[in-house]
Tab-separated table of N, CA and C in Angstrom:
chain	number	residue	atom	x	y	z
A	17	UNK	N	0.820	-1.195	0.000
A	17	UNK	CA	0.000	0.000	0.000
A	17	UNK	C	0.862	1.256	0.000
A	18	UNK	N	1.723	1.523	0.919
A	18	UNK	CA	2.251	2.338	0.289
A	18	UNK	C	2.288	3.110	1.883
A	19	UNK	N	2.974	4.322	1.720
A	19	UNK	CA	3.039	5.376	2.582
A	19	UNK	C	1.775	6.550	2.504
A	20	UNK	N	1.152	6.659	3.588
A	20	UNK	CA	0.278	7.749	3.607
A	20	UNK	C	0.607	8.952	3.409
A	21	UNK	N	-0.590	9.778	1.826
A	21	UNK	CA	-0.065	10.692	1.690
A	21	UNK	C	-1.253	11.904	2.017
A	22	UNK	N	-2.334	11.160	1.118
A	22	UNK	CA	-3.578	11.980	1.178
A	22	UNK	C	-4.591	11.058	2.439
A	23	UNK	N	-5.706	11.959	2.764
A	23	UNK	CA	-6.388	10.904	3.711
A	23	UNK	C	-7.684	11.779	4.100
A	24	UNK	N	-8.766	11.661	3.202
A	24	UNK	CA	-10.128	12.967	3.446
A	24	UNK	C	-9.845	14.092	3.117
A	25	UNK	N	-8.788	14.541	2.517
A	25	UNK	CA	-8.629	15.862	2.114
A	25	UNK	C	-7.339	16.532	2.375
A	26	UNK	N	-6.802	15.856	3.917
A	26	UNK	CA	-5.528	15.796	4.420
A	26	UNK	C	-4.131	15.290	3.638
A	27	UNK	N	-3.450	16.289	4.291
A	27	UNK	CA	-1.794	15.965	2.978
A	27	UNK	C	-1.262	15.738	3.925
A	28	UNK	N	-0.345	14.217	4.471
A	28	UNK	CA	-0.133	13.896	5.414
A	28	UNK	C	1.226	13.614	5.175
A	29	UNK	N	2.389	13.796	5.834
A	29	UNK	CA	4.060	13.578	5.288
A	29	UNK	C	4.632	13.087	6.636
A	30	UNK	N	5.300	11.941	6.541
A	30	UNK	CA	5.811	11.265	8.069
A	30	UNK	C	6.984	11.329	7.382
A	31	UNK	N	7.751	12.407	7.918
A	31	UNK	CA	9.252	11.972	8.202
A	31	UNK	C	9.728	11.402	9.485
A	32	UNK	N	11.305	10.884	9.542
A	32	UNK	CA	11.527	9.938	10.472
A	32	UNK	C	10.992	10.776	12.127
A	33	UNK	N	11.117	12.275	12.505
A	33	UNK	CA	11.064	12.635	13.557
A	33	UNK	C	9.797	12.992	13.728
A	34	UNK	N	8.432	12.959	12.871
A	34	UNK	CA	7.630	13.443	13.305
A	34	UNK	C	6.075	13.479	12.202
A	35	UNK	N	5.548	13.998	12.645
A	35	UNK	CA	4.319	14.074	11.293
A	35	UNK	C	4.022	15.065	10.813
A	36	UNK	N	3.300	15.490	9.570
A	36	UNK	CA	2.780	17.004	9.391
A	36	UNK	C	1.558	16.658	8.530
A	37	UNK	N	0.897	17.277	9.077
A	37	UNK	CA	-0.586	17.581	8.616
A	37	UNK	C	-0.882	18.645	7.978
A	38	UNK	N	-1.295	18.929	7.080
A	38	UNK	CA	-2.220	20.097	6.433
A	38	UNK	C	-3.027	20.130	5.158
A	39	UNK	N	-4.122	21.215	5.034
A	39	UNK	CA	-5.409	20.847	4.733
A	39	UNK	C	-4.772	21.980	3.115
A	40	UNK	N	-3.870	22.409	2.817
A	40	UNK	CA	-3.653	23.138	1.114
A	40	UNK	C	-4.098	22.513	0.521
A	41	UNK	N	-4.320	21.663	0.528
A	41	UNK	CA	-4.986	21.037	-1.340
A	41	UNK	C	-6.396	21.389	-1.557
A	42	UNK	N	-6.815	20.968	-0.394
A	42	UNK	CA	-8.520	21.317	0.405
A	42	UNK	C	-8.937	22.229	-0.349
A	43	UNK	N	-7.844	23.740	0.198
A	43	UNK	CA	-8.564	24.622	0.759
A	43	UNK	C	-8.385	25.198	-0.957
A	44	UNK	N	-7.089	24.810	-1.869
A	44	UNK	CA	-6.995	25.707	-2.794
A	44	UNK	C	-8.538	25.116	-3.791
A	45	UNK	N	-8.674	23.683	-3.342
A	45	UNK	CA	-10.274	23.442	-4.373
A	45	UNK	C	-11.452	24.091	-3.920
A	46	UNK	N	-11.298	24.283	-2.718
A	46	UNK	CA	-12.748	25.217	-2.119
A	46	UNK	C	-12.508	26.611	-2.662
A	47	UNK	N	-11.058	27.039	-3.096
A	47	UNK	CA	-11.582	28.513	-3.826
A	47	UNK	C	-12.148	28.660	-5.059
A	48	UNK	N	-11.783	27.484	-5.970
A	48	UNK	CA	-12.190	26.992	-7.073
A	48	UNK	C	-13.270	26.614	-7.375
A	49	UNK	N	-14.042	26.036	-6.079
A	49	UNK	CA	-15.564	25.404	-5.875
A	49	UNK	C	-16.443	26.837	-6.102
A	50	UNK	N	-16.101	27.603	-5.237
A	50	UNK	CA	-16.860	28.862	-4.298
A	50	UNK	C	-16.263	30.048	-5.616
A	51	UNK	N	-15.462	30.330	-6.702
A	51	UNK	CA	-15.372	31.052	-7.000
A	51	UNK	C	-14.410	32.385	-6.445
A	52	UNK	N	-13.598	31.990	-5.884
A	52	UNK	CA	-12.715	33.251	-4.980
A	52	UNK	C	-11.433	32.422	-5.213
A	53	UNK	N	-10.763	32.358	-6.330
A	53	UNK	CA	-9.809	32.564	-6.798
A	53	UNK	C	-9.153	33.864	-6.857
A	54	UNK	N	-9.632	34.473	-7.250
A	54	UNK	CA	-8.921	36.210	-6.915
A	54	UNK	C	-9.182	36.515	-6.384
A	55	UNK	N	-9.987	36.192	-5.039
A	55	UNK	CA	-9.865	37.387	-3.371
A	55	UNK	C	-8.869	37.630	-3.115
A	56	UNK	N	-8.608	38.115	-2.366
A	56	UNK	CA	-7.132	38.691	-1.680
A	56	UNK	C	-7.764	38.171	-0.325
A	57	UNK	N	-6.526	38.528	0.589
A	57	UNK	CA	-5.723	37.878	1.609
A	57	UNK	C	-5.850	38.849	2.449
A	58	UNK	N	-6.877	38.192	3.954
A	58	UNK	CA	-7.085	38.917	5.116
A	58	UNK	C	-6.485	38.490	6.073
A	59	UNK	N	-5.809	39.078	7.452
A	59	UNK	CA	-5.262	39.010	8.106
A	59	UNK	C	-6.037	38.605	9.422
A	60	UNK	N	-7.514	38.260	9.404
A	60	UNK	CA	-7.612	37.882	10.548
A	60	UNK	C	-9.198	37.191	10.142
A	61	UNK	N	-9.706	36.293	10.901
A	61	UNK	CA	-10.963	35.618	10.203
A	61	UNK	C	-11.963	36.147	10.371
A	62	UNK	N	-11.985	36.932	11.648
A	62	UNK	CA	-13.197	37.563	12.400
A	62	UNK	C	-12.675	39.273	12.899
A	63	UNK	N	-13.543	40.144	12.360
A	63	UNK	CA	-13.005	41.296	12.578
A	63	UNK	C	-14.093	41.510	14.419
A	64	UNK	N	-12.656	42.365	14.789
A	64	UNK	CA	-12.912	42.423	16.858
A	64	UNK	C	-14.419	43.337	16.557
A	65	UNK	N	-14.682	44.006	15.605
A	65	UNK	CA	-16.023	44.766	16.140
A	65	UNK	C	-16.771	44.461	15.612
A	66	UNK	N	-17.335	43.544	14.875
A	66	UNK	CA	-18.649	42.655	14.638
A	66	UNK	C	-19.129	42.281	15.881
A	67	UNK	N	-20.232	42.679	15.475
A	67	UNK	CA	-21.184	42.403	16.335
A	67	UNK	C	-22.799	41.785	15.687
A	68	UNK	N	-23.335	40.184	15.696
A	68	UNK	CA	-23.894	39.635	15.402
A	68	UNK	C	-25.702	40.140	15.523
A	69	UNK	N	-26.274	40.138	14.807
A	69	UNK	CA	-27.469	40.146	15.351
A	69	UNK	C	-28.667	39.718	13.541
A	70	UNK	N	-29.798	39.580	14.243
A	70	UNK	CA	-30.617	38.598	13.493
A	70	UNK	C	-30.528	39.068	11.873
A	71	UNK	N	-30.205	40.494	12.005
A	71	UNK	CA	-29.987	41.362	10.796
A	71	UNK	C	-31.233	40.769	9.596
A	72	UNK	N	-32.395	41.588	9.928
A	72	UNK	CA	-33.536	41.233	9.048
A	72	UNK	C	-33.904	42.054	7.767
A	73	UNK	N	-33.127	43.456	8.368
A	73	UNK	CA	-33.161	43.942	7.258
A	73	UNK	C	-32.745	44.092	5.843
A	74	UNK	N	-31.477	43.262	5.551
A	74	UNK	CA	-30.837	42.469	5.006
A	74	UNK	C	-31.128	41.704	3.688
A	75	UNK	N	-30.709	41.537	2.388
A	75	UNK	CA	-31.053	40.726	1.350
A	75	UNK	C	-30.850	39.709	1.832
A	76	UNK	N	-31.769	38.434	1.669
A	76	UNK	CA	-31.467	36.519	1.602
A	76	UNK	C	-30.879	36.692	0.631
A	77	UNK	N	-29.563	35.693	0.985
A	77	UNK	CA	-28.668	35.208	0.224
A	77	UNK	C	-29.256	33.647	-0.340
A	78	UNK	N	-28.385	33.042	-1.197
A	78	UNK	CA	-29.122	31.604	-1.640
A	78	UNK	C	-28.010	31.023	-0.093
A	79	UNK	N	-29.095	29.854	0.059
A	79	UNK	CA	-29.156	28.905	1.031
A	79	UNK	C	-27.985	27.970	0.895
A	80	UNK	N	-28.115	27.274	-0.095
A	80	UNK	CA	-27.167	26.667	-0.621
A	80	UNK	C	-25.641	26.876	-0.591
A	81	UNK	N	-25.500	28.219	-1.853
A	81	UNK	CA	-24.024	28.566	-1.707
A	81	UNK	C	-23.536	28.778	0.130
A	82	UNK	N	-24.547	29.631	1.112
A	82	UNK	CA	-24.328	29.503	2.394
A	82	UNK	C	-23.629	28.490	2.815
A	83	UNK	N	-24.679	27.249	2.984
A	83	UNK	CA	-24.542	25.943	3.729
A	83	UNK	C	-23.099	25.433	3.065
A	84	UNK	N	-23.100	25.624	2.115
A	84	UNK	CA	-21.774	24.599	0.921
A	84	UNK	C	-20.852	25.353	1.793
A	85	UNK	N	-20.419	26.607	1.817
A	85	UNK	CA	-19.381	27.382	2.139
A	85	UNK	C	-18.788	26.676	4.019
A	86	UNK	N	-20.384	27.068	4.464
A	86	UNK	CA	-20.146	26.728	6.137
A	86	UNK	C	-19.628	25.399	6.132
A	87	UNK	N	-20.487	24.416	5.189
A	87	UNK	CA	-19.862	23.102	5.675
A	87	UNK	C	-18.827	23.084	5.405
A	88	UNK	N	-18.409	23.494	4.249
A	88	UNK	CA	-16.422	22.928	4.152
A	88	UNK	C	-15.788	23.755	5.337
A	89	UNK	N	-16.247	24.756	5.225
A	89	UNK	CA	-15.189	25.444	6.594
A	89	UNK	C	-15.468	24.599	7.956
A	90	UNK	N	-16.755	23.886	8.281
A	90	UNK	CA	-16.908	22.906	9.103
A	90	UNK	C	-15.729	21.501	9.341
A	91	UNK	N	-15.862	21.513	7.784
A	91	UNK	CA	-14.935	20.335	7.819
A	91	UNK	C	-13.474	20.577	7.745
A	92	UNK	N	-13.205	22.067	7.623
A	92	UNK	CA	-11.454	22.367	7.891
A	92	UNK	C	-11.011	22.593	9.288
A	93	UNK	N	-12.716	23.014	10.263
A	93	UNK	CA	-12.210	23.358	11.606
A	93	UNK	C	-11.199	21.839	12.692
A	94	UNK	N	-10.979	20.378	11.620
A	94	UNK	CA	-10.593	19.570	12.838
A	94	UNK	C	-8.973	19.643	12.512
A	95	UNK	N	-8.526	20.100	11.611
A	95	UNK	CA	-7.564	20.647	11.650
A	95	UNK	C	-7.199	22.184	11.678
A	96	UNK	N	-7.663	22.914	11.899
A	96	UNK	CA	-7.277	24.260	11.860
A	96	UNK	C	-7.933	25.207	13.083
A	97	UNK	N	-7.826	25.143	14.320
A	97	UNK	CA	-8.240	25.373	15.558
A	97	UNK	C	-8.614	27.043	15.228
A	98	UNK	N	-7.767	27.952	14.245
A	98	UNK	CA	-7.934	29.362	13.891
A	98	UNK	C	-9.158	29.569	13.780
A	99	UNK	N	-9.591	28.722	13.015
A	99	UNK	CA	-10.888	29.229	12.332
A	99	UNK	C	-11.998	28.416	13.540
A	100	UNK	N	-11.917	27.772	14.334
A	100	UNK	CA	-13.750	27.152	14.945
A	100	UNK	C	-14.581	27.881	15.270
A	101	UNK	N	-14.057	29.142	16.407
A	101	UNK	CA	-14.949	29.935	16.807
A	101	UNK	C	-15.660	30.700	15.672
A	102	UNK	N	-14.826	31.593	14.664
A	102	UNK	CA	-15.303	32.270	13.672
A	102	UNK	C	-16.770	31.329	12.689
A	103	UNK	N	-16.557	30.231	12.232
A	103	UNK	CA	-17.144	28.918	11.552
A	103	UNK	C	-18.077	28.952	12.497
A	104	UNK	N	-17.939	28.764	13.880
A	104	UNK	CA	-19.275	27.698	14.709
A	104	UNK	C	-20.647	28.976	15.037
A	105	UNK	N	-19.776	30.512	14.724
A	105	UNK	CA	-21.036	31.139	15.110
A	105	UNK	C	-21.516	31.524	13.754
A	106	UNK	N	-20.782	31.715	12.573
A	106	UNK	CA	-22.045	32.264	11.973
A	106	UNK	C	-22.626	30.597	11.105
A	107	UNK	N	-22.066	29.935	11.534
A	107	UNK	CA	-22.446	28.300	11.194
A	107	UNK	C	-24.673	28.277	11.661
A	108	UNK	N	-24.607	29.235	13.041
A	108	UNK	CA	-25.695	29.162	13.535
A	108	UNK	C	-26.627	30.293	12.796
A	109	UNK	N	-26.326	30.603	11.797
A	109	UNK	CA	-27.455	31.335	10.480
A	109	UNK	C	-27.559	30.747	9.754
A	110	UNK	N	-27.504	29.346	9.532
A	110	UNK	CA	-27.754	28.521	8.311
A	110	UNK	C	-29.074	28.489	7.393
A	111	UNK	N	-30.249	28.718	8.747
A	111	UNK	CA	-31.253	28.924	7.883
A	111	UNK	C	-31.891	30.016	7.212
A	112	UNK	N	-31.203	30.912	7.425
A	112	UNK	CA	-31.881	32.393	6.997
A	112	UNK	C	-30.968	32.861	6.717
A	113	UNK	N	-29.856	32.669	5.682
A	113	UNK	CA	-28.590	33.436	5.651
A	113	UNK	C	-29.002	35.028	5.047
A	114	UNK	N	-28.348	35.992	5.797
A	114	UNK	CA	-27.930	37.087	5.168
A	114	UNK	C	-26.713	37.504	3.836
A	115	UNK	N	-26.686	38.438	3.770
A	115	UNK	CA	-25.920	39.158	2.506
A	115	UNK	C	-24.770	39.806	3.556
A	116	UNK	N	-25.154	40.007	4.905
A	116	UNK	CA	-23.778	40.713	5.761
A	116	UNK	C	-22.862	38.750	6.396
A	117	UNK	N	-24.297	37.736	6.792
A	117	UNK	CA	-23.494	36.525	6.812
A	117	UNK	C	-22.356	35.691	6.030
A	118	UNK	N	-23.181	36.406	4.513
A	118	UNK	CA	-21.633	35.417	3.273
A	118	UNK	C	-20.850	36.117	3.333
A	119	UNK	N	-20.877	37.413	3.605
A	119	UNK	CA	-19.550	38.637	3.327
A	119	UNK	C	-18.740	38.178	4.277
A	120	UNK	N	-19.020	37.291	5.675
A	120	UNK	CA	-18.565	37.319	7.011
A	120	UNK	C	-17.970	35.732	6.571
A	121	UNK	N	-18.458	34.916	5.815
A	121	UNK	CA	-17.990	33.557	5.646
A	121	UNK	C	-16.959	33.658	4.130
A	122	UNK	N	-17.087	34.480	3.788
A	122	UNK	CA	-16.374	34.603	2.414
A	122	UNK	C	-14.882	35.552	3.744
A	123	UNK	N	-14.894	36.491	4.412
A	123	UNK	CA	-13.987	36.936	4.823
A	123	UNK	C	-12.964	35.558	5.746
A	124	UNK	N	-13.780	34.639	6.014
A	124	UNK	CA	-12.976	33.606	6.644
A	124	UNK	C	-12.118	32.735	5.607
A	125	UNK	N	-12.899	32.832	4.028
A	125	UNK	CA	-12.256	32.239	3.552
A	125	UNK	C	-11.105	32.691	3.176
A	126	UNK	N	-10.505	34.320	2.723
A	126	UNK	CA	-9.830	35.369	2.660
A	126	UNK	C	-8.536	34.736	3.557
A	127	UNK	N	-9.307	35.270	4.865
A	127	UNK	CA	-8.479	34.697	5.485
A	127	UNK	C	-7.497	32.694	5.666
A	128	UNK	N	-8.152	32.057	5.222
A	128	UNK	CA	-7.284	30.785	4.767
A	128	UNK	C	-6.691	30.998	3.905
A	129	UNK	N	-7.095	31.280	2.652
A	129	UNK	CA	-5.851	31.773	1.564
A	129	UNK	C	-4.442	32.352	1.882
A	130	UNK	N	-4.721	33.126	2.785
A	130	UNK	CA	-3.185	33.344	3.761
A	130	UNK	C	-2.685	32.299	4.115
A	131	UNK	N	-3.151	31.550	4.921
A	131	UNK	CA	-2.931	30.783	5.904
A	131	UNK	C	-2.732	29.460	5.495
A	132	UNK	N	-3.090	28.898	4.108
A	132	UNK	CA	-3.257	27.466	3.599
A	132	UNK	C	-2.033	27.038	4.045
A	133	UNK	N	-0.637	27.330	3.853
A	133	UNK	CA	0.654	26.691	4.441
A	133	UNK	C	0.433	26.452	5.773
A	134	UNK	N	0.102	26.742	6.631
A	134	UNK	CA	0.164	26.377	7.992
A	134	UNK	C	-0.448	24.798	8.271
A	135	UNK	N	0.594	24.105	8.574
A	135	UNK	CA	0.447	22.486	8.717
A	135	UNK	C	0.223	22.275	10.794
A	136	UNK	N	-0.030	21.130	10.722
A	136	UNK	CA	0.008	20.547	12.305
A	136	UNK	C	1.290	19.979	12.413
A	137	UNK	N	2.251	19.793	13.222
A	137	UNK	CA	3.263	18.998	13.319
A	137	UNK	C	3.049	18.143	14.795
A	138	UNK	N	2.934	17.193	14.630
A	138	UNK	CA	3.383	16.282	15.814
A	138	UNK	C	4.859	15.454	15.908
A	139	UNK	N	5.309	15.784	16.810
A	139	UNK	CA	6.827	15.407	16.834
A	139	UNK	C	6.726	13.471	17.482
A	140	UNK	N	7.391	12.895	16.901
A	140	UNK	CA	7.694	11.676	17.756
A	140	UNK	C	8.605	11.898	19.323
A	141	UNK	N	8.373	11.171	19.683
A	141	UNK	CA	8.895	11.510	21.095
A	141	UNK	C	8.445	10.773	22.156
A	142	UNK	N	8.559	11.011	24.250
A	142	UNK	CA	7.979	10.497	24.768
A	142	UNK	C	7.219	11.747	25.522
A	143	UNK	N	7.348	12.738	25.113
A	143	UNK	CA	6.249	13.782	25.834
A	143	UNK	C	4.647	13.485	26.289
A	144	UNK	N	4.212	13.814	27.506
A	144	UNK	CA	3.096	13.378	27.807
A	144	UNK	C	2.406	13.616	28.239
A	145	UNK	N	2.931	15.296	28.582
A	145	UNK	CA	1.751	16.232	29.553
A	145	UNK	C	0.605	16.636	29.198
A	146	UNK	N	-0.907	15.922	29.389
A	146	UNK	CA	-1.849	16.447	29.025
A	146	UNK	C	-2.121	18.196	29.648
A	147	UNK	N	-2.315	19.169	28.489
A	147	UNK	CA	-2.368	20.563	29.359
A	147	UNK	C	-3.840	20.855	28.868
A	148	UNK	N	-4.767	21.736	29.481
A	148	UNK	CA	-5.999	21.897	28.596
A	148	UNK	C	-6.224	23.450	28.818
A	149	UNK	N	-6.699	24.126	27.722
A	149	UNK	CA	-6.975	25.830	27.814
A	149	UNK	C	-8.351	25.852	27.799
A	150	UNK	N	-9.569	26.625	28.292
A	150	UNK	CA	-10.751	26.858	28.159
A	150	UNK	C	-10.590	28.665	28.468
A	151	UNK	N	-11.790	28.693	27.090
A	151	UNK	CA	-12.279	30.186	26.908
A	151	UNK	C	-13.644	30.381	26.882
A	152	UNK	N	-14.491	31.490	27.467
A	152	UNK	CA	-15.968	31.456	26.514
A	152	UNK	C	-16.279	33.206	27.397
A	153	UNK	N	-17.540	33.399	26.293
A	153	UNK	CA	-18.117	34.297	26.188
A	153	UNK	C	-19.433	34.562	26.317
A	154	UNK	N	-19.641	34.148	27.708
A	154	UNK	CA	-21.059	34.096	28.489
A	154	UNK	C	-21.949	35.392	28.397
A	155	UNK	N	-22.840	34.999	27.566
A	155	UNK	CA	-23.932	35.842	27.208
A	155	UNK	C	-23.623	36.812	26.036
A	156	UNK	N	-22.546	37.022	25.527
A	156	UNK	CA	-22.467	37.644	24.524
A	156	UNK	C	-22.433	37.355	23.269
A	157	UNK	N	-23.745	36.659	22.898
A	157	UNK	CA	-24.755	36.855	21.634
A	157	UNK	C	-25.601	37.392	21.715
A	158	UNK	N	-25.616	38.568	21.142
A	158	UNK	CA	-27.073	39.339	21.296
A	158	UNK	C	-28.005	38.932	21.146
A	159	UNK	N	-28.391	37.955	20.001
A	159	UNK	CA	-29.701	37.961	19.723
A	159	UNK	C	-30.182	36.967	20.922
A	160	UNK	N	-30.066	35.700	21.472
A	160	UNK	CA	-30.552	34.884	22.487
A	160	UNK	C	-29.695	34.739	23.788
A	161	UNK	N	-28.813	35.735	23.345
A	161	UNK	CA	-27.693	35.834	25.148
A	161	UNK	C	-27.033	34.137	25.111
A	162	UNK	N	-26.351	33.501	24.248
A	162	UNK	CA	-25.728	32.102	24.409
A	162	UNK	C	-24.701	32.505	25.042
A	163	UNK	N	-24.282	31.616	24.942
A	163	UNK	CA	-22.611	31.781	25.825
A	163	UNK	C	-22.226	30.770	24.751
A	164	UNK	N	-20.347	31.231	23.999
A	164	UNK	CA	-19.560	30.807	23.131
A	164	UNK	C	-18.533	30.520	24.208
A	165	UNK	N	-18.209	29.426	23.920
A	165	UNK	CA	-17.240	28.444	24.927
A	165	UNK	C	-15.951	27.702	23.713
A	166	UNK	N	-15.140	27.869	23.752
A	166	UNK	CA	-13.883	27.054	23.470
A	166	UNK	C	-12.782	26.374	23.902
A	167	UNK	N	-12.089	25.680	23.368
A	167	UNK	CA	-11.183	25.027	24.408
A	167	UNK	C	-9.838	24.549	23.965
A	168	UNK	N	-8.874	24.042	24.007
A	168	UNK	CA	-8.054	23.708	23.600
A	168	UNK	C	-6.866	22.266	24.225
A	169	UNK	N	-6.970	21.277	24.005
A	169	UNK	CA	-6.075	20.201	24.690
A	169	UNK	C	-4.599	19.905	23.977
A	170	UNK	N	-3.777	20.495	24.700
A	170	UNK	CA	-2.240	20.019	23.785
A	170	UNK	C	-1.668	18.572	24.587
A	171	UNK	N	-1.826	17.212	24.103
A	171	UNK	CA	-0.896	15.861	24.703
A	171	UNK	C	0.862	16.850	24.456
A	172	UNK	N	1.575	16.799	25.359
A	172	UNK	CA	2.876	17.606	25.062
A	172	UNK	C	2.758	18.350	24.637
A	173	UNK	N	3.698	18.997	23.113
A	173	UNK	CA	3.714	19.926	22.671
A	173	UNK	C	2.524	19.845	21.157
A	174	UNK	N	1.758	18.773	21.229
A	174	UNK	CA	0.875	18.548	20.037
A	174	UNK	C	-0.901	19.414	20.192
A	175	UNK	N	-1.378	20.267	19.610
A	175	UNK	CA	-2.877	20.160	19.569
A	175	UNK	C	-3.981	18.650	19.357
A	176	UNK	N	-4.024	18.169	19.875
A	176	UNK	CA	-4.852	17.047	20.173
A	176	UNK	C	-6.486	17.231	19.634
A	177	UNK	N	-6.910	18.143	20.244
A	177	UNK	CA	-8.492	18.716	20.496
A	177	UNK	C	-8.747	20.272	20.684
């Protein structure tokens, strides 16, 4: 069979000290899918002063291109920890997408186009310290007051979860 290279979308390279993971191949067909081959390149996924709300006044966008967009970025968040929070909230407008929501999911994609080089590395080794980070943001969704919770588990020096 051979050495693992590809694996769901994943470009996977085991050299002798370690592994590397990353999702470039993915991400350059999702610009190709979605049409944003010539966007340019944002520096951050989620701009600090957005601020969410049901925004009714707003053109419906098609449903579809929405959902297509959210899900692949769904499916880049198990490797790419950058993007979950940005993905998991406006993930929760799926059914009523806005015209300010795709501008906000098209800016995440902006932002990967930067970022497509950035791989996972897990080193071989005997490191073993489970460490865990938790974040959240109790009550600050306007529209139903949720609380956005995140987290982070590194086994050693690896992202795990």
């Amino acid at each position: 069979m051979g050495e693992l290279n590809f694996f769901l979308g994943l470009q996977v390279k085991q050299p002798p000290k370690g592994t590397f993971i990353c999702q470039q191949k993915y991400i350059r067909e999702l610009f190709k899918r979605f049409d944003m081959e010539a966007s340019k390149v944002i520096d951050t996924p989620f701009a600090t002063a957005t601020r969410l709300d049901m925004d009714e006044t707003r053109i419906p966008v098609n449903q579809t291109l929405y959902r297509g967009i959210i899900g692949s970025l769904l499916y880049l968040t198990t490797r790419r920890p950058d993007i979950v929070f940005s993905v998991g909230l406006y993930a929760r407008f799926q059914s009523n997408p806005k015209e300010s929501y795709l501008k906000a999911a098209k800016r995440i994609m902006r932002y990967l186009k930067g970022t497509q080089d950035a791989v996972l590395y897990y080193p071989s080794g005997d490191s073993f310290n489970l460490i865990g980070y938790a974040d959240g943001d109790y009550a600050g969704y306007r529209v139903d007051r949720k609380n956005t919770f995140g987290m982070a588990h590194f086994l050693g020096s690896c992202l795990i979860s």
